[in-house]
Coordinates of N, CA and C in Angstrom, one line a residue:
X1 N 66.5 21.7 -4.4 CA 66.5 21.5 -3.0 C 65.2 21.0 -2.5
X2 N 65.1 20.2 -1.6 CA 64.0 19.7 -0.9 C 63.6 20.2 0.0
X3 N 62.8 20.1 1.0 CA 61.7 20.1 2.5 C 61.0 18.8 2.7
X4 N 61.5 18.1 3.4 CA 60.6 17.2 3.8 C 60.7 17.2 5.1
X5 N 59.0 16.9 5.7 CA 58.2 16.3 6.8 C 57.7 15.6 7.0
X6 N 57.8 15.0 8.3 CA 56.8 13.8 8.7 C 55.8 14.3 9.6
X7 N 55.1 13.5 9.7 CA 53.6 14.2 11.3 C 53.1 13.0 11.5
X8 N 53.0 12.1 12.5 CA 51.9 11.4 12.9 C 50.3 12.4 12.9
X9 N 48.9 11.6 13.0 CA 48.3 12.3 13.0 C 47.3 11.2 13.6
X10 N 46.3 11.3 14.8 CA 45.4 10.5 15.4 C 44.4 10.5 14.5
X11 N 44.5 10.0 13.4 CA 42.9 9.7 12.5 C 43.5 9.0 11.3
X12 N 42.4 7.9 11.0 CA 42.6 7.3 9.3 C 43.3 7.6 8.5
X13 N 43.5 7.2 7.8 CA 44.1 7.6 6.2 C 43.1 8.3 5.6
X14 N 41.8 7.7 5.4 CA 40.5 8.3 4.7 C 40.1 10.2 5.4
X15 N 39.9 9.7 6.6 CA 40.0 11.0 7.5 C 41.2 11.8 7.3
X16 N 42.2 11.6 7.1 CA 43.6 12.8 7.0 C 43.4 13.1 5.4
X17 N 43.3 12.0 4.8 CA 43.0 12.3 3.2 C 41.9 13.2 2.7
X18 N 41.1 13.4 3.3 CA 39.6 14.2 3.2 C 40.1 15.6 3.3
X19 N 41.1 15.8 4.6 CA 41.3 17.4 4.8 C 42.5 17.9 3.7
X20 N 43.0 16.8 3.2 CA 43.6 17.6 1.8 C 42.9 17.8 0.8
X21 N 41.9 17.2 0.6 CA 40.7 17.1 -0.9 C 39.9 18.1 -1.3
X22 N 39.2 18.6 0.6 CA 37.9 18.9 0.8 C 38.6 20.4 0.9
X23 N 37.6 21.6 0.2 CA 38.0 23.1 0.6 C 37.6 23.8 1.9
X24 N 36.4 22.9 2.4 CA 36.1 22.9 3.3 C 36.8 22.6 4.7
X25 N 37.2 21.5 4.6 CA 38.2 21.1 5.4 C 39.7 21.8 5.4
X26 N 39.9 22.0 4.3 CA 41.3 22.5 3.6 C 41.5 23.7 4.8
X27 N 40.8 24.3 4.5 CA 40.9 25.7 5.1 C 40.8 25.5 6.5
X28 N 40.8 24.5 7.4 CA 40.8 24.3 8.8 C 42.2 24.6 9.6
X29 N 43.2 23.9 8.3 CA 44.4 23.7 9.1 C 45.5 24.6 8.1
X30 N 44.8 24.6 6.6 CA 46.1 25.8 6.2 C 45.8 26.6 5.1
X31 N 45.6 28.2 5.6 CA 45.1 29.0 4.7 C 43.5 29.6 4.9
X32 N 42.6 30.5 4.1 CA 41.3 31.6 5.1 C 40.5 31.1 2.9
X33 N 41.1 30.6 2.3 CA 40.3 30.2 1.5 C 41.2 29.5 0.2
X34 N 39.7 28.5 -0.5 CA 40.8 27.5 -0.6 C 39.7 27.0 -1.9
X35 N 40.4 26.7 -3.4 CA 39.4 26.7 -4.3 C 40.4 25.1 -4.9
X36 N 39.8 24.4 -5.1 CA 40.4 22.5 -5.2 C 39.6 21.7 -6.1
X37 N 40.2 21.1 -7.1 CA 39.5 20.3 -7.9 C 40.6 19.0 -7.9
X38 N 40.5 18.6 -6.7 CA 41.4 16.8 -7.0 C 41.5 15.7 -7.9
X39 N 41.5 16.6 -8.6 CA 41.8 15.2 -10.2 C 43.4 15.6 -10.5
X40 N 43.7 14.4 -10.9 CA 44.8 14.5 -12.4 C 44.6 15.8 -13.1
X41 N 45.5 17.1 -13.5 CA 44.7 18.2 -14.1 C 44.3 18.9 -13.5
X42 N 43.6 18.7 -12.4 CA 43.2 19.7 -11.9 C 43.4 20.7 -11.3
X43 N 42.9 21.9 -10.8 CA 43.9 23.3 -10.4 C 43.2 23.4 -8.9
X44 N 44.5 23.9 -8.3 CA 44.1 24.9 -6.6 C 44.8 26.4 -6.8
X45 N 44.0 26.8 -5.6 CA 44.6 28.2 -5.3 C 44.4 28.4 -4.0
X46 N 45.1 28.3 -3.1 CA 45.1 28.5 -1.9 C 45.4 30.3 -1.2
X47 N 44.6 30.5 -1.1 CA 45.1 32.0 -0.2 C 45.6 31.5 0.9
X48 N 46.5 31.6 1.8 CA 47.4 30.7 2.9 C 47.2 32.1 4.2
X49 N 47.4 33.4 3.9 CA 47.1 34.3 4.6 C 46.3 35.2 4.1
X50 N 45.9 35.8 3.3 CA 44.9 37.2 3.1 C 45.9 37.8 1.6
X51 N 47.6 37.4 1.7 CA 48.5 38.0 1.2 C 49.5 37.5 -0.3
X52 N 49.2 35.6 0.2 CA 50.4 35.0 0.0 C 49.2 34.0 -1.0
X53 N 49.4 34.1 -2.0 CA 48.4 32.6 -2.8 C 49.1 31.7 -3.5
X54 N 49.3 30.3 -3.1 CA 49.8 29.5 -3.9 C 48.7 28.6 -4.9
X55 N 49.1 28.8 -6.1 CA 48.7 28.0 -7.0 C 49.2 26.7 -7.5
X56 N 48.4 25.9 -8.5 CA 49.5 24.7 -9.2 C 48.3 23.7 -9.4
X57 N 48.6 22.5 -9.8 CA 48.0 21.3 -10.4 C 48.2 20.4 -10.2
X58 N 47.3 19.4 -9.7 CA 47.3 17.9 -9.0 C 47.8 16.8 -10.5
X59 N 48.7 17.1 -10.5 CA 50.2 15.2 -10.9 C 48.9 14.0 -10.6
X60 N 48.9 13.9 -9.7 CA 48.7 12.4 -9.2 C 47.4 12.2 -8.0
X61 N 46.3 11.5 -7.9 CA 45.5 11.8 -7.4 C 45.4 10.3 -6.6
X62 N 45.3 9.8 -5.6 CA 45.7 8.4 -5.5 C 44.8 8.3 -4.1
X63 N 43.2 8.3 -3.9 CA 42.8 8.2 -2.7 C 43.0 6.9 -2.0
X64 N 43.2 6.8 -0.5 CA 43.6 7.8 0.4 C 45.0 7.7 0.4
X65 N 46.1 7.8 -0.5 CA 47.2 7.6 -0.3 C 48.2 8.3 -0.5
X66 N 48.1 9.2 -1.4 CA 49.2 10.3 -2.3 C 48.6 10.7 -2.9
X67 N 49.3 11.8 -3.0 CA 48.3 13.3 -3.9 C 50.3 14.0 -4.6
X68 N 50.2 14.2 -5.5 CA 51.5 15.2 -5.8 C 50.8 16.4 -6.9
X69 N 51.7 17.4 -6.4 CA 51.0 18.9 -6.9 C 52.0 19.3 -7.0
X70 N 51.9 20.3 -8.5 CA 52.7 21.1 -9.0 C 52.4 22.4 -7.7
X71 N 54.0 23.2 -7.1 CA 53.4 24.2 -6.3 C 54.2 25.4 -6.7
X72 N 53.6 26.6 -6.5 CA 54.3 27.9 -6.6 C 53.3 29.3 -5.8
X73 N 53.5 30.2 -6.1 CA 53.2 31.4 -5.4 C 52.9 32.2 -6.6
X74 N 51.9 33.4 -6.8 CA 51.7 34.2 -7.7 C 52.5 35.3 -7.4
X75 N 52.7 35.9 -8.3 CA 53.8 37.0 -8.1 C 55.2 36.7 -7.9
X76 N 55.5 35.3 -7.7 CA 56.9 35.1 -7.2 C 57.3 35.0 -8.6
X77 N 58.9 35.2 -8.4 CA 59.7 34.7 -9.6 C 60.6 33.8 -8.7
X78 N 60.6 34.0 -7.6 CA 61.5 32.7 -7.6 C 61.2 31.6 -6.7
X79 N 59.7 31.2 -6.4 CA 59.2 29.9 -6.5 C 58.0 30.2 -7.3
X80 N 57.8 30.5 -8.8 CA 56.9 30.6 -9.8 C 56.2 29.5 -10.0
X81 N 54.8 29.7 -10.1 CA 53.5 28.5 -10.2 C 54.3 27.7 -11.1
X82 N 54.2 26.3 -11.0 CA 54.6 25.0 -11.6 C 56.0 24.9 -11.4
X83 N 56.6 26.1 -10.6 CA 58.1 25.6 -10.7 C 58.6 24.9 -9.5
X84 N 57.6 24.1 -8.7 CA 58.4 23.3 -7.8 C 57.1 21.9 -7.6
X85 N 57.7 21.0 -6.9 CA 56.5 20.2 -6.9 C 56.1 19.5 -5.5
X86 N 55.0 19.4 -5.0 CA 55.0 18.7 -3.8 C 54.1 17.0 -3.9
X87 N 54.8 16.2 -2.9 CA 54.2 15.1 -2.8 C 53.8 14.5 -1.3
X88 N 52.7 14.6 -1.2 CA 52.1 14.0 0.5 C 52.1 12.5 0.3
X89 N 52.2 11.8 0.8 CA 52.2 10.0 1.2 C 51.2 10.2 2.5
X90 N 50.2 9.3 2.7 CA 49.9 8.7 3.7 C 49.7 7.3 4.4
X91 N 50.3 6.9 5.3 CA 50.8 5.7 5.5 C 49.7 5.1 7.2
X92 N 49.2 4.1 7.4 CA 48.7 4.0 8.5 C 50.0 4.0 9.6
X93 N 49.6 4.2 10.5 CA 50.8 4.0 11.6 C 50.0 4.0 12.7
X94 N 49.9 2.3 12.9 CA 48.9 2.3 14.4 C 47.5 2.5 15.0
X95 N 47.3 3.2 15.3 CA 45.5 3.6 15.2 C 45.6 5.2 14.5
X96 N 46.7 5.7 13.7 CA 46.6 6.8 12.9 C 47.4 6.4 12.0
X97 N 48.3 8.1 11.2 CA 48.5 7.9 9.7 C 50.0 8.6 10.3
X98 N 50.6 8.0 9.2 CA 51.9 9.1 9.1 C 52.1 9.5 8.0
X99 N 52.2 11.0 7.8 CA 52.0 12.2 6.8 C 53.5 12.1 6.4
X100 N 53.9 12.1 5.4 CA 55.0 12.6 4.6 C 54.9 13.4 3.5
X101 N 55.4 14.9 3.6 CA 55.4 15.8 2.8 C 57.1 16.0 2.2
X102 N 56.9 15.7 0.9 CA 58.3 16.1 0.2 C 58.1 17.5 -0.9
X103 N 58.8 18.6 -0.4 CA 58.6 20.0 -1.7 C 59.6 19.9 -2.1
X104 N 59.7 19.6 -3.6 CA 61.0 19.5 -4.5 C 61.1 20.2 -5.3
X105 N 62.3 20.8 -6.1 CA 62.5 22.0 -6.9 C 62.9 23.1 -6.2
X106 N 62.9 23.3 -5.1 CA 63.0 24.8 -4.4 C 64.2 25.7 -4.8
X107 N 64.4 26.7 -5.2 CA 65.3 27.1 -5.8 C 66.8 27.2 -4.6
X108 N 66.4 27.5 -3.7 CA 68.1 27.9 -2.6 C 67.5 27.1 -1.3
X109 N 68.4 27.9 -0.3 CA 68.7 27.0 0.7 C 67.9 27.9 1.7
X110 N 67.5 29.0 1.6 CA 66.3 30.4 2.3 C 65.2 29.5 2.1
X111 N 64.8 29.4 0.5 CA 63.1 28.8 0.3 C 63.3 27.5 0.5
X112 N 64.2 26.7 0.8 CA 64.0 25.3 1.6 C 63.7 25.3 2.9
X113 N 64.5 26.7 3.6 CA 64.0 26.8 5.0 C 62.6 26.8 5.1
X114 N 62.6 27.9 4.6 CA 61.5 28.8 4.3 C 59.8 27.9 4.4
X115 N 59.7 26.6 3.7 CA 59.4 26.1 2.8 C 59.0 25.2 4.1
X116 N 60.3 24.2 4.6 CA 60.5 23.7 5.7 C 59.5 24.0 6.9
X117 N 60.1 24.8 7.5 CA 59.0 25.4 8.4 C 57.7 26.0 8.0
X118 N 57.3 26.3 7.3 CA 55.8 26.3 6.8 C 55.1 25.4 6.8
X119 N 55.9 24.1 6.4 CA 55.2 22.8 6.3 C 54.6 22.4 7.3
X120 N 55.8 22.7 8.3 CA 55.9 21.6 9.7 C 54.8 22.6 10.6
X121 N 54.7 23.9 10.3 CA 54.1 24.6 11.0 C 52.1 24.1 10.6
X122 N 52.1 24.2 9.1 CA 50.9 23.3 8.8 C 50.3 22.2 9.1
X123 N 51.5 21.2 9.3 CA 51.2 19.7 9.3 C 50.7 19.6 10.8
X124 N 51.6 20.3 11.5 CA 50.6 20.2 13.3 C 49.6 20.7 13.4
X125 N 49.2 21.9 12.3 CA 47.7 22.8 12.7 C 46.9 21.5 12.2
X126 N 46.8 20.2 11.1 CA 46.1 19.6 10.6 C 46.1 18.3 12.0
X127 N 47.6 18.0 12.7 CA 47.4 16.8 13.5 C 46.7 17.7 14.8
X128 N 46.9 18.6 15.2 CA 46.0 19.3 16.4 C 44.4 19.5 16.0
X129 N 44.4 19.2 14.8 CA 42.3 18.9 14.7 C 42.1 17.9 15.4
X130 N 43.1 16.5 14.7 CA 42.5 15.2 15.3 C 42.8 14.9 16.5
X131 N 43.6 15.7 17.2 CA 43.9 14.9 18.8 C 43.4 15.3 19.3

């Protein structure tokens, strides 16, 4: 099952691309700490609340355009690290970008919700920096 979203966002492609890269930035719009090495290969670990840590490995590293990451949660068994995958696209759109988030593999139709609204709830915390 999938989750996909869209977000316009009032800034660049370079600028919206930076706040997925940067741990620094990362941590602005999703998650209290945030450890990122953006290569092909390379690993994150997002603490998202104090509670909840998702891990996994950057697929595809494509500045400023697409990023895809293996995603999962520690402790889970049923979205387990590498068992699902996400892909961001960033597209200009006008004097900003439009964000497309697709999470694939989700095991049911709860962690698509689930999964869904987390996104969408993220993707505004990131377009409310830039407006």
């Amino acid at each position: 099952m999938e989750a996909l979203i869209e977000q316009r966002i009032a800034a660049s492609v370079t600028t919206v691309f930076s706040y997925l890269v940067d741990p620094t930035k990362f941590v602005q719009w999703m998650g209290v700490s945030a450890e990122i090495d953006p290569r092909p290969g390379g690993a994150f670990r997002l603490d998202v609340d104090g509670q909840h840590i998702a891990v996994g490995q950057y697929e595809v590293v494509e500045p400023p355009h697409r990023l895809v990451v293996t995603w999962g949660w520690e402790g889970d068994a049923e979205v387990a690290p590498g068992s699902t995958t996400v892909e961001i696209t960033l597209t200009p759109d006008g004097s900003g970008t439009l964000l497309r988030l697709r999470h694939s593999g989700l095991p049911n139709e709860q962690q698509r919700a689930l999964h869904q609204e987390g996104w969408r709830l993220y993707a505004r915390n990131l377009a409310g920096l830039m407006a």
